[in-house]
PDB file of C-alpha atoms in Angstrom:
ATOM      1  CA  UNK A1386       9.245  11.405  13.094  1.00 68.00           C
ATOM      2  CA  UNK A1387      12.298  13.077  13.453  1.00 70.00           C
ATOM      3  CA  UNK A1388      13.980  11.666  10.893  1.00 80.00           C
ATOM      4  CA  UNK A1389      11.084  12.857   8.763  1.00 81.00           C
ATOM      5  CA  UNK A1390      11.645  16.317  10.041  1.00 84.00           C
ATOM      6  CA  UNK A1391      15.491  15.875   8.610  1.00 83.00           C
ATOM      7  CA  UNK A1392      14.558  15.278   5.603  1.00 85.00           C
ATOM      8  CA  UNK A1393      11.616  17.533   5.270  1.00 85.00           C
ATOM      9  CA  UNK A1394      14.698  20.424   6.160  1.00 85.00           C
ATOM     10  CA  UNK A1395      16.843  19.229   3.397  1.00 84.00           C
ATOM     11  CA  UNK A1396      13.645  19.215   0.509  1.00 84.00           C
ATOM     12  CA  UNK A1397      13.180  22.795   2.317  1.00 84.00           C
ATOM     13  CA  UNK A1398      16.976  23.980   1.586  1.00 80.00           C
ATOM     14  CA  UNK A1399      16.723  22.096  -1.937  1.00 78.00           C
ATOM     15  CA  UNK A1400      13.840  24.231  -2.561  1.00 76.00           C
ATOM     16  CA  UNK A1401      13.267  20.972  -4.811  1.00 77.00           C
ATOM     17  CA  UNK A1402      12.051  17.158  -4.223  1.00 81.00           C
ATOM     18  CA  UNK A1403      13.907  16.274  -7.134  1.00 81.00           C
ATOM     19  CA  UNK A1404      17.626  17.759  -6.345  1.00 80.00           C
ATOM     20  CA  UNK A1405      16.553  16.779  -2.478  1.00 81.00           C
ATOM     21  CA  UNK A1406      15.820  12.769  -3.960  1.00 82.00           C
ATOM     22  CA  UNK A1407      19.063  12.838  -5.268  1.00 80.00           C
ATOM     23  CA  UNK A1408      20.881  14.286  -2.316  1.00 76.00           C
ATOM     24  CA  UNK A1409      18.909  11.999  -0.136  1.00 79.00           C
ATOM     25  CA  UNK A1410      19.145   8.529  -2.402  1.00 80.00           C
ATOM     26  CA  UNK A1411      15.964   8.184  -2.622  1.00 83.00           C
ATOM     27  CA  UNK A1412      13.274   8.222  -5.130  1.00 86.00           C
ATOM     28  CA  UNK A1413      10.765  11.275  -5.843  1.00 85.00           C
ATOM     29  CA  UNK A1414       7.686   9.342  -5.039  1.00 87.00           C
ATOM     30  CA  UNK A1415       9.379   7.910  -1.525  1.00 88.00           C
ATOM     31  CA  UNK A1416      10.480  11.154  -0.556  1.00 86.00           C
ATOM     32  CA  UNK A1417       6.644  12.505  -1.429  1.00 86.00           C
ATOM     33  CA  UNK A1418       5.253   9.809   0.882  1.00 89.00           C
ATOM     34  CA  UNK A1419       7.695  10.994   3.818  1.00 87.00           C
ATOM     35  CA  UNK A1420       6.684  14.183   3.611  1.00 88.00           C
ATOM     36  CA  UNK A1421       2.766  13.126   3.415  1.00 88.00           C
ATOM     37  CA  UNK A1422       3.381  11.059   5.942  1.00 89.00           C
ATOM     38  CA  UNK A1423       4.861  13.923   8.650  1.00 88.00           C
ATOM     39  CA  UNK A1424       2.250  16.164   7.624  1.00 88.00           C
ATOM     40  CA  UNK A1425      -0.379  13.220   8.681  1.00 89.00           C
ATOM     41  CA  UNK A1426       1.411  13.192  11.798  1.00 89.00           C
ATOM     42  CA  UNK A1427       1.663  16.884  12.538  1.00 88.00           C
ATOM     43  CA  UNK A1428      -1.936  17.455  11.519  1.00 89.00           C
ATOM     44  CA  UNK A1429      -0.928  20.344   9.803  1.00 89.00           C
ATOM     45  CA  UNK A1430       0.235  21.577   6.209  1.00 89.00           C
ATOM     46  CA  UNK A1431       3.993  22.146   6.159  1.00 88.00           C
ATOM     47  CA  UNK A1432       4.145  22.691   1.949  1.00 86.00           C
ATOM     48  CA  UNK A1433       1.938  25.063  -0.428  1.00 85.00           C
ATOM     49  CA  UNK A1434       1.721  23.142  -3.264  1.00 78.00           C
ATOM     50  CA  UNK A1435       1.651  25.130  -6.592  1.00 75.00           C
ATOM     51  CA  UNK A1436       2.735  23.223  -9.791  1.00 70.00           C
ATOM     52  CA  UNK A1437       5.898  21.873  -9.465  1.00 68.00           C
ATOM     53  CA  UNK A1438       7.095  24.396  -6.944  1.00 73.00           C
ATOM     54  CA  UNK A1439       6.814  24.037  -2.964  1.00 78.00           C
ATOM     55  CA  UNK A1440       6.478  26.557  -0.987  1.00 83.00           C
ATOM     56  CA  UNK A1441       6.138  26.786   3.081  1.00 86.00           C
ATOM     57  CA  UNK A1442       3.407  27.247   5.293  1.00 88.00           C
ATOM     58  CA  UNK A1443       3.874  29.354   8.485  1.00 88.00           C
ATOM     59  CA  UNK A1444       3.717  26.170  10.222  1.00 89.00           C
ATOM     60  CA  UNK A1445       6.265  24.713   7.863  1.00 84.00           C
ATOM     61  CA  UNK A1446       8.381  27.310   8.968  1.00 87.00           C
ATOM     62  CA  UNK A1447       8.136  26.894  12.175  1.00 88.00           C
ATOM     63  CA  UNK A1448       8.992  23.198  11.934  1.00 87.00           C
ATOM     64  CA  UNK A1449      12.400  24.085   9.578  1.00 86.00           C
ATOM     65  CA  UNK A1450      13.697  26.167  12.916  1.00 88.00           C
ATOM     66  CA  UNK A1451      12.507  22.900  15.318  1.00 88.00           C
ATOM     67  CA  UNK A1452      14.279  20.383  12.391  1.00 85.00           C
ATOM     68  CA  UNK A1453      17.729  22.558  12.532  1.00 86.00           C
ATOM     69  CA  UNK A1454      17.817  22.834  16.020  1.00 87.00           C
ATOM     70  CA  UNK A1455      16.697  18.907  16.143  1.00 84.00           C
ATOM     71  CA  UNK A1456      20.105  18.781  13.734  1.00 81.00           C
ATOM     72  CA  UNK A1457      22.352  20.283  15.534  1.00 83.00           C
ATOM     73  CA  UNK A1458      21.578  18.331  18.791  1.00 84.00           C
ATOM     74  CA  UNK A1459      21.898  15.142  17.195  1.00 80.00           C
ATOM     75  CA  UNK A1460      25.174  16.414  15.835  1.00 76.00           C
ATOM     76  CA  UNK A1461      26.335  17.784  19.294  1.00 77.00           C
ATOM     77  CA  UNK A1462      25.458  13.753  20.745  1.00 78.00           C
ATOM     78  CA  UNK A1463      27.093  12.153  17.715  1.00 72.00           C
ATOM     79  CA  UNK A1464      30.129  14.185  19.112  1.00 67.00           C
ATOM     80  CA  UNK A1465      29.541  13.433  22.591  1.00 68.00           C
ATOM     81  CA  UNK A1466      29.676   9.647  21.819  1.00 67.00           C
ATOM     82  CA  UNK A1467      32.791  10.065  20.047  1.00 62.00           C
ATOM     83  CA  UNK A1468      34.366  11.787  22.785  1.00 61.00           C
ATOM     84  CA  UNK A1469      33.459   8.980  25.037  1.00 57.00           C
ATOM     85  CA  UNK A1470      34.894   6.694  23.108  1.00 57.00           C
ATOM     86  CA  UNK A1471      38.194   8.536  22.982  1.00 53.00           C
ATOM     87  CA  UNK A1472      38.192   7.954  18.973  1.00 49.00           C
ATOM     88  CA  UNK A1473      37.417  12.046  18.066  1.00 52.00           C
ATOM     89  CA  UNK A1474      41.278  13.131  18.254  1.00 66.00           C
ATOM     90  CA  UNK A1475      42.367   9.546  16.299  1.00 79.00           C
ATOM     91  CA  UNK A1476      44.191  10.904  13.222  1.00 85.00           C
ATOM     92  CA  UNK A1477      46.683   8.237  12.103  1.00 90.00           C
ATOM     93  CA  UNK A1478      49.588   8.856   8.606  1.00 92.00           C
ATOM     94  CA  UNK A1479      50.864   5.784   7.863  1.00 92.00           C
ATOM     95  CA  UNK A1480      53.422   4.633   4.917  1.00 91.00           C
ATOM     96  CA  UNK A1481      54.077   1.449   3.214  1.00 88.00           C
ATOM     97  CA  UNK A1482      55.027   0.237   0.117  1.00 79.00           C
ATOM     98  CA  UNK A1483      52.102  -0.727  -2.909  1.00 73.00           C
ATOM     99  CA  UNK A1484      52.548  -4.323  -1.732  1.00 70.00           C
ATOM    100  CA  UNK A1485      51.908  -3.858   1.526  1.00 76.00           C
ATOM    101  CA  UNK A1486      49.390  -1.823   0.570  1.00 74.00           C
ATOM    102  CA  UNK A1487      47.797  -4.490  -0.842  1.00 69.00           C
ATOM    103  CA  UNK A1488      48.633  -7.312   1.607  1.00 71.00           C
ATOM    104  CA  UNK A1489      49.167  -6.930   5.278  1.00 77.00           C
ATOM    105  CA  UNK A1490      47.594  -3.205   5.978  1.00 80.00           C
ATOM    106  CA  UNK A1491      44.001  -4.022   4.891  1.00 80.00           C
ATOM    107  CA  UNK A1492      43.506  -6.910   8.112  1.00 79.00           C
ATOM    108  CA  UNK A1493      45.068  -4.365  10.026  1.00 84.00           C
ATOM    109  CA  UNK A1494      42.994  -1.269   8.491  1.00 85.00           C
ATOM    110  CA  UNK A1495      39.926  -3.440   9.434  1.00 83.00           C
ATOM    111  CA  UNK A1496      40.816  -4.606  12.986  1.00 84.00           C
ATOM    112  CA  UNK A1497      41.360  -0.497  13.826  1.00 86.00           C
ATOM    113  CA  UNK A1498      38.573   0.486  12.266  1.00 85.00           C
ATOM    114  CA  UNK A1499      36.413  -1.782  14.065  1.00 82.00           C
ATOM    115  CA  UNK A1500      37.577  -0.535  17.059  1.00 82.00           C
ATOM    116  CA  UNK A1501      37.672   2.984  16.239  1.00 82.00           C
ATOM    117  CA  UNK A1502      34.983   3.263  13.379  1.00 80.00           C
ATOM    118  CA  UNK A1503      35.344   7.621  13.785  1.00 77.00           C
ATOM    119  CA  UNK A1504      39.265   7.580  13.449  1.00 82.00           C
ATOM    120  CA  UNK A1505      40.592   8.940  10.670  1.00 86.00           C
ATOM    121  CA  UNK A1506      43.611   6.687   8.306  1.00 88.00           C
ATOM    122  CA  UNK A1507      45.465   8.402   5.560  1.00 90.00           C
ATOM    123  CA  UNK A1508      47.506   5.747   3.604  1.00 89.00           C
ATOM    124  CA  UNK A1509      50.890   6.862   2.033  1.00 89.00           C
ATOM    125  CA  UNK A1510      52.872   4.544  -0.756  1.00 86.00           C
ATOM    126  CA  UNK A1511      56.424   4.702  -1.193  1.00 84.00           C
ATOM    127  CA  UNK A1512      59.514   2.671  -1.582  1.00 80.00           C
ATOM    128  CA  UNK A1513      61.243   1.489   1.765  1.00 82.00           C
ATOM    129  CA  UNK A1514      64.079   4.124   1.861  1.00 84.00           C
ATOM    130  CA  UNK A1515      61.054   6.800   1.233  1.00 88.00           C
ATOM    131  CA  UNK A1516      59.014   5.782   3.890  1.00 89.00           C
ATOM    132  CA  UNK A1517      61.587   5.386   6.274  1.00 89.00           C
ATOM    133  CA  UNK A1518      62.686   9.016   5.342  1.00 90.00           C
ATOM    134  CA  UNK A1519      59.134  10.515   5.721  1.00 91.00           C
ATOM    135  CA  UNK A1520      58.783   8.885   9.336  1.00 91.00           C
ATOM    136  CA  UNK A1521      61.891  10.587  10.303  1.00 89.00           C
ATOM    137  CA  UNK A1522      61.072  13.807   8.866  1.00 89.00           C
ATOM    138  CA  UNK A1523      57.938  13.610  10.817  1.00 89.00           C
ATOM    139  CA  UNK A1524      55.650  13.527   7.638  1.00 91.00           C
ATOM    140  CA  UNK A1525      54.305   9.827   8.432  1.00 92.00           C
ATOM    141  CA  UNK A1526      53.389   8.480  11.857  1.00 92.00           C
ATOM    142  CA  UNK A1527      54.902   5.141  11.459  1.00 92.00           C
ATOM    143  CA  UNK A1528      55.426   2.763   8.720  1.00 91.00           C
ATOM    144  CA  UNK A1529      55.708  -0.690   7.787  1.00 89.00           C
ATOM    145  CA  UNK A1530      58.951  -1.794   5.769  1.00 83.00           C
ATOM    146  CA  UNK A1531      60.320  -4.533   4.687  1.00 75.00           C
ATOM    147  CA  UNK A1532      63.034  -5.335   6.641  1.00 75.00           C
ATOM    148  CA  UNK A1533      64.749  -4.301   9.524  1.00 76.00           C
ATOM    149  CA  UNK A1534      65.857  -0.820  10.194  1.00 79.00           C
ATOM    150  CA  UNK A1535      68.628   1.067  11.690  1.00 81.00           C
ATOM    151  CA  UNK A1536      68.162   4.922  11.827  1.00 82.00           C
ATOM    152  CA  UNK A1537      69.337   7.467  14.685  1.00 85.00           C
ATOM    153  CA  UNK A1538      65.488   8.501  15.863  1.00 86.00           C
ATOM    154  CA  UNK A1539      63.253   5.982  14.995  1.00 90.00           C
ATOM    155  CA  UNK A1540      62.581   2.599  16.702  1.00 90.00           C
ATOM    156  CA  UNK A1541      61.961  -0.466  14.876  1.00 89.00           C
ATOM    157  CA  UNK A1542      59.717  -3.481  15.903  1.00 90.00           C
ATOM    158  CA  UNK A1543      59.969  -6.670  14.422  1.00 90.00           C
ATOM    159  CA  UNK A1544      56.062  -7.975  12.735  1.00 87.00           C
ATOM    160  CA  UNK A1545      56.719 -10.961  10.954  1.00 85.00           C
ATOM    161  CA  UNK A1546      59.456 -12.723   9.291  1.00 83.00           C
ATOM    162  CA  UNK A1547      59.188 -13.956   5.593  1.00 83.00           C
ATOM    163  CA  UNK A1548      61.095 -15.807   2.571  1.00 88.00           C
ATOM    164  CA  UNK A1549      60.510 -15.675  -1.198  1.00 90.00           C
ATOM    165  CA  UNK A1550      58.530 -18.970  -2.758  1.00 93.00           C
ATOM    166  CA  UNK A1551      58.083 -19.441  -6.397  1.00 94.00           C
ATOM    167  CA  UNK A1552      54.583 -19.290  -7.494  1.00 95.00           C
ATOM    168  CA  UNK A1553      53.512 -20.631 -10.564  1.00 94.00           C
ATOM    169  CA  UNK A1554      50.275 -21.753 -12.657  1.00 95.00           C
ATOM    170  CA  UNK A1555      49.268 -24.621 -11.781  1.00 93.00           C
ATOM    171  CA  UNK A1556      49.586 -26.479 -15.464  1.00 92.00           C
ATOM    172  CA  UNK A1557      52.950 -25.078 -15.333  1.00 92.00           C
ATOM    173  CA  UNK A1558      55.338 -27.559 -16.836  1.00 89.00           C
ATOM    174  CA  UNK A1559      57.165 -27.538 -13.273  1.00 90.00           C
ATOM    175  CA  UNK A1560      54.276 -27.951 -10.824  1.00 87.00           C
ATOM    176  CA  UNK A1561      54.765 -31.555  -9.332  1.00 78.00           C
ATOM    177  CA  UNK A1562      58.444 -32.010 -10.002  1.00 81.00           C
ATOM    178  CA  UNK A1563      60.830 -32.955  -7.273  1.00 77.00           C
ATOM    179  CA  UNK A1564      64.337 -31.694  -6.406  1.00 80.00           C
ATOM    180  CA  UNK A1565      63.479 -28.772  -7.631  1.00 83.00           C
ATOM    181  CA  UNK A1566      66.601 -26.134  -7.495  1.00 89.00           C
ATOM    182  CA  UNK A1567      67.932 -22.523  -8.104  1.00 91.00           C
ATOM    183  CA  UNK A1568      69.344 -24.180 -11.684  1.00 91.00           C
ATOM    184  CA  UNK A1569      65.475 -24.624 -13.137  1.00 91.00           C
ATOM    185  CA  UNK A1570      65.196 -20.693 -13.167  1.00 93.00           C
ATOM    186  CA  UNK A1571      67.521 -20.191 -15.811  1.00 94.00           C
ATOM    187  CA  UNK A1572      65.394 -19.289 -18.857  1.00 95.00           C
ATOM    188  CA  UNK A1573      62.200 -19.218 -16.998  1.00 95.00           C
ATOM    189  CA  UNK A1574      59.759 -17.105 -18.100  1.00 95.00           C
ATOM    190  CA  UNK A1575      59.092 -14.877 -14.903  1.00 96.00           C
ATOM    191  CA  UNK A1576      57.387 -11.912 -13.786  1.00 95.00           C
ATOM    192  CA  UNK A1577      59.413  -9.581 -11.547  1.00 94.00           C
ATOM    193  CA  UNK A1578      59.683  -6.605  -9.355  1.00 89.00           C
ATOM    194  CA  UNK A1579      60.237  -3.152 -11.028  1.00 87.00           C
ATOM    195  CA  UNK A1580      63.509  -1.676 -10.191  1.00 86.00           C
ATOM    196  CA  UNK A1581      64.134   0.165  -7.153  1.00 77.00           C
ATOM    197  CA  UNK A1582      61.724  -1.926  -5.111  1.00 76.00           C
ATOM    198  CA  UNK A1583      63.112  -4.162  -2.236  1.00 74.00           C
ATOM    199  CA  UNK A1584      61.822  -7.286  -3.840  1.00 80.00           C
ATOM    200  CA  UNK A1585      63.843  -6.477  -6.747  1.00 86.00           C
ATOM    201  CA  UNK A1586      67.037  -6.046  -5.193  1.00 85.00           C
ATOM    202  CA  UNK A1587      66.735  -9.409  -3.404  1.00 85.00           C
ATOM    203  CA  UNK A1588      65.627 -11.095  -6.400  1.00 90.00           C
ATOM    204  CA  UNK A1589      68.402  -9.603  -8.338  1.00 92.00           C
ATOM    205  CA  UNK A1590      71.044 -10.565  -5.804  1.00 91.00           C
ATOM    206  CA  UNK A1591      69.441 -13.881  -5.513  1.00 91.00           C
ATOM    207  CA  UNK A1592      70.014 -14.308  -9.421  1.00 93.00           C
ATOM    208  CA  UNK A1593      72.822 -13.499  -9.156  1.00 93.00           C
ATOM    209  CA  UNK A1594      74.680 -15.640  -6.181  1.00 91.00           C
ATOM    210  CA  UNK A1595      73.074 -18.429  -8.582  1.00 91.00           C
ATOM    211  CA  UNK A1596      74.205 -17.604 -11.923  1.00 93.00           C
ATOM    212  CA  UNK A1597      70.620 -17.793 -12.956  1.00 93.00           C
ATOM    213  CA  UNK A1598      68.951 -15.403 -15.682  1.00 95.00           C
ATOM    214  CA  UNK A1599      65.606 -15.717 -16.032  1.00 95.00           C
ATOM    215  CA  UNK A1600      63.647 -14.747 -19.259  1.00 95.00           C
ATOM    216  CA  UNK A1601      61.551 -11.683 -17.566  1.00 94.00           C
ATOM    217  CA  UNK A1602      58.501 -11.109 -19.485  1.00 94.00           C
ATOM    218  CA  UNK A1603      57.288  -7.923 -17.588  1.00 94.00           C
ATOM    219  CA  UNK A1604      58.430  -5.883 -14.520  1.00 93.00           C
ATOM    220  CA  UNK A1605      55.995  -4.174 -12.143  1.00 88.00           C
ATOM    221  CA  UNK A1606      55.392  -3.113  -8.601  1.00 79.00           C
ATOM    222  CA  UNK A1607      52.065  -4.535  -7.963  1.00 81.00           C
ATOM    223  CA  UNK A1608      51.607  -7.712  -6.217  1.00 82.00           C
ATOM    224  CA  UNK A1609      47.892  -7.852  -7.650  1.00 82.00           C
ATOM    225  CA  UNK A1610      49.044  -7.388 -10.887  1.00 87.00           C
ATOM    226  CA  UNK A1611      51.879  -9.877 -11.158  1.00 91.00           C
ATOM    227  CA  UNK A1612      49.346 -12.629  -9.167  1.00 90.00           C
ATOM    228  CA  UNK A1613      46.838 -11.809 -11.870  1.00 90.00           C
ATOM    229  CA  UNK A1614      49.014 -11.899 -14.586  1.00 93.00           C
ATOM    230  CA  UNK A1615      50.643 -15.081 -13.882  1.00 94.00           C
ATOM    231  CA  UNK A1616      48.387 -17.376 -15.440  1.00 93.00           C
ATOM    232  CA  UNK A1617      48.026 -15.679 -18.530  1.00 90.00           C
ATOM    233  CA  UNK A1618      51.633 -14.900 -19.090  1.00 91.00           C
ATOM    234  CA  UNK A1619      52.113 -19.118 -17.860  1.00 92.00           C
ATOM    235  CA  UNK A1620      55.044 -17.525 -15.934  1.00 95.00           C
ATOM    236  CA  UNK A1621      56.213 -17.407 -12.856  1.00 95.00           C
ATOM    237  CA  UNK A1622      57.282 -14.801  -9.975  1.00 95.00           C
ATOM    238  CA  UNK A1623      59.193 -14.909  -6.397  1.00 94.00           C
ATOM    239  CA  UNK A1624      56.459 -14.125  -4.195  1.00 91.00           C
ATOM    240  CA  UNK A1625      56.579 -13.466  -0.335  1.00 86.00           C
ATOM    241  CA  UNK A1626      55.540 -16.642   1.688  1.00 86.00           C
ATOM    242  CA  UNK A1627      53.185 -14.594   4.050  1.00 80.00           C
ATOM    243  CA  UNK A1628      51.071 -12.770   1.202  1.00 81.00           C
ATOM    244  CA  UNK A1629      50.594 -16.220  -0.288  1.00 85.00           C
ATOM    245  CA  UNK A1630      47.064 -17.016   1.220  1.00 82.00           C
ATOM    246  CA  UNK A1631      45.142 -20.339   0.252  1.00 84.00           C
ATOM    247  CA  UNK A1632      42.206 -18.425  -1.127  1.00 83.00           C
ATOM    248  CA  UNK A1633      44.206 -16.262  -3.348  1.00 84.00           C
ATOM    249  CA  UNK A1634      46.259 -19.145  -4.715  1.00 90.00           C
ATOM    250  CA  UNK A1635      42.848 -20.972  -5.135  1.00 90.00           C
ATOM    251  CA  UNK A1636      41.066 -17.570  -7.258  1.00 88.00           C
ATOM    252  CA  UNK A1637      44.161 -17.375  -9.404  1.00 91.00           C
ATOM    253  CA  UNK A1638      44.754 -21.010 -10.428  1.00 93.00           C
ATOM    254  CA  UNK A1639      48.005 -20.733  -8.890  1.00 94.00           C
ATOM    255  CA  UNK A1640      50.668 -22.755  -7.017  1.00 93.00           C
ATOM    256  CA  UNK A1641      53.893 -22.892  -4.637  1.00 93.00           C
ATOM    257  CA  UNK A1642      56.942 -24.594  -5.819  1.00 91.00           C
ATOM    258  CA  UNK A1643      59.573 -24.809  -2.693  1.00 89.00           C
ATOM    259  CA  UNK A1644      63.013 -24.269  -3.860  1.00 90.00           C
ATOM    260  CA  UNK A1645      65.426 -24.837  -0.456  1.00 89.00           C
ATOM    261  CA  UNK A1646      67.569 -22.015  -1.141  1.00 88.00           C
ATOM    262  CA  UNK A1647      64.528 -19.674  -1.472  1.00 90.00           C
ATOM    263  CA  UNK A1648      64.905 -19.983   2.344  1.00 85.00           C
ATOM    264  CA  UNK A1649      68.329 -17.571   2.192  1.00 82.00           C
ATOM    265  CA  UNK A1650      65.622 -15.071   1.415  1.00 83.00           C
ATOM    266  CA  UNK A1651      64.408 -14.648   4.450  1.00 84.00           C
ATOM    267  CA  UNK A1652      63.600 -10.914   5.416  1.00 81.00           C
ATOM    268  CA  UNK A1653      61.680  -8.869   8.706  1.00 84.00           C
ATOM    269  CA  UNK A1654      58.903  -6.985   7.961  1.00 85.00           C
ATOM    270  CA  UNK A1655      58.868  -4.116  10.587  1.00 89.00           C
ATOM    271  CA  UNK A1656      57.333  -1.091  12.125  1.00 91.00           C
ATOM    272  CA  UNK A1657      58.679   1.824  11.964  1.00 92.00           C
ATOM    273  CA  UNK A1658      58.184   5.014  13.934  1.00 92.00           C
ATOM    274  CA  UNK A1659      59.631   8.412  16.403  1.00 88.00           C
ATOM    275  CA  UNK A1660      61.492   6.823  19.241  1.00 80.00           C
ATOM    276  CA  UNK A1661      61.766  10.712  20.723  1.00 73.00           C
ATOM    277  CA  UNK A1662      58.192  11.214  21.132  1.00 70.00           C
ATOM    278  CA  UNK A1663      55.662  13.449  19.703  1.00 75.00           C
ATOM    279  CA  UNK A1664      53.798  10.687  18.542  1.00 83.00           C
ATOM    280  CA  UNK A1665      50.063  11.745  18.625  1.00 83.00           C
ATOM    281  CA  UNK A1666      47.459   9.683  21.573  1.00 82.00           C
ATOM    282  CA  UNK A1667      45.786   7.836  18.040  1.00 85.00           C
ATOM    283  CA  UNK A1668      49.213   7.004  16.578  1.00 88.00           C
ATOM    284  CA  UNK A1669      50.142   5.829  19.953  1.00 88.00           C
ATOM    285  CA  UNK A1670      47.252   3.753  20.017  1.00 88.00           C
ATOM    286  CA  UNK A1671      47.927   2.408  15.969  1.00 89.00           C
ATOM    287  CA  UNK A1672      51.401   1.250  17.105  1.00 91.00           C
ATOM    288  CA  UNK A1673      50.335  -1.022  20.409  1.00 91.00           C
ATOM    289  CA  UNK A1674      47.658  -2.554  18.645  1.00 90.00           C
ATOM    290  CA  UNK A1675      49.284  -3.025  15.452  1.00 90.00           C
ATOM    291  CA  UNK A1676      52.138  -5.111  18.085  1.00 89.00           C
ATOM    292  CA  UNK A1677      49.221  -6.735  19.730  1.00 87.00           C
ATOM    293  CA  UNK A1678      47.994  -8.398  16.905  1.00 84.00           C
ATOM    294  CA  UNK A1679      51.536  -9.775  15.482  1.00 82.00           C
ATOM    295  CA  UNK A1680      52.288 -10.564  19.273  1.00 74.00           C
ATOM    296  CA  UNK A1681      49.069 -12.480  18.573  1.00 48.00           C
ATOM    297  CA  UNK A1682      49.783 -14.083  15.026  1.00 44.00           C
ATOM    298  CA  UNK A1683      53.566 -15.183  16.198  1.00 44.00           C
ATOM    299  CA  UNK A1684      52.103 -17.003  19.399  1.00 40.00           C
ATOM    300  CA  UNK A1685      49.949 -18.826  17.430  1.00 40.00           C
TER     301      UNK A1685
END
């Protein structure tokens, strides 16, 4: 019943079933059976119906004041709860780049959440130097980068190291062939990193310390994109190992070609936040668990 008395107060402050249906999701006919259906149970008429307009009873009345204040109590348990559960002050910034955007925050989005389903996670995308910048300034509570940090002010924890594989279709002309080296990039047709990301300055240096110049077909900072892409470009991309995931590989057609010296590659992805305090009790709480669950991942 007292969910019927909310939504009898909302078709009251609509002053219409058919704007209250659509506030409520529901359709006109459902929301006329609730109604019904209270007044059944009351025993009494809450609505004067006349044409297409509703208007209240005395009793009706009189049950709008006991549905607010039925409201408002609900409300002031819902808040209660969250209290209890420590979650109502949880208000966490965090900053990372598209990619990890895309990759590693949305296992560790989930794992809070589940935890914490009333905190409160505001999402930031930059470039490394950016986000690094924006935790120092105290804009962003902590950040994930990738690589390893040294800035007066801010601590940073190792998460996970990685290295660059070459991902391909898996037609591709080069799928199955052995001794594969740096040399078989020259000409390739690849897609790469825009400029100014990380993953393009490695790549670029990469290409470089091997005199190899790869035909690039399109440039972009989205890992979704260039996985997408792949197979209907039928090129191929320097990927980071850890994002490479069986299933996505699987959805995309796609394959892993080790090159050895792709190994040189290797980088830290890190977390990066205030070493001077300040840090807020949720943002404290982000950080340990965030640890926890690499602690986790690398002990496995």
């Amino acid at each position: 019943m007292f969910e019927d008395l909310d939504v009898f107060a909302t078709v009251v402050e609509q002053s219409s079933l058919n704007k209250a249906s659509k506030l409520l999701n529901l359709s006109q006919p459902a929301l006329s059976r609730k109604i019904t259906k209270l007044e059944d149970e009351l025993g009494v008429q809450l609505f004067n119906r006349r044409g297409k307009r509703l208007e209240l009873t005395a009793f009706g009345q009189s049950a709008y004041t006991f549905a607010l204040e039925q409201r408002q109590q609900q409300q002031k348990f819902m808040q209660m709860i969250a209290k209890y559960k420590g979650d109502d002050q949880i208000s966490v910034t965090l900053g990372a780049s598209l990619t990890t955007l895309q990759t590693t925050l949305p296992p560790l989005v989930n794992a809070f959440m589940e935890k914490h389903p009333s905190a409160e996670l505001k999402l930031v995308t930059g470039k490394t130097h950016e986000i690094v910048s924006a935790v120092r300034d105290k804009k962003l509570d902590a950040g994930i980068a990738a690589s390893s940090i040294e800035e007066p002010g801010l601590r940073c924890t190792p998460l996970f190291d990685d290295h660059l594989e070459l991902v391909l279709p898996r037609n591709h002309r080069l799928c199955g062939q052995d001794n594969v080296s740096m040399d078989m990039l020259h000409g390739l047709p690849m897609i790469i990193f825009s400029t100014g990301t990380w993953y393009r300055k490695l790549t670029d240096e990469l290409f470089h310390r091997a005199g190899v110049v790869p035909d690039i077909r399109m440039e972009m900072d989205s890992f979704e994109a260039i996985v997408r892409l792949l197979p209907a470009c039928r090129a191929a991309a320097l990927l980071p190992k850890s994002y490479l995931r069986s299933q996505l590989l699987d959805d995309n057609d796609l394959a892993i070609l080790h090159i050895p010296d792709l190994q040189e590659t290797r980088r830290t992805t890190s977390l990066v936040y205030s070493e001077n305090g300040g840090l807020s009790a949720g943002a404290r709480r982000w950080i340990e668990e965030t640890k926890k669950i690499f602690g986790r991942t690398r002990d496995e």
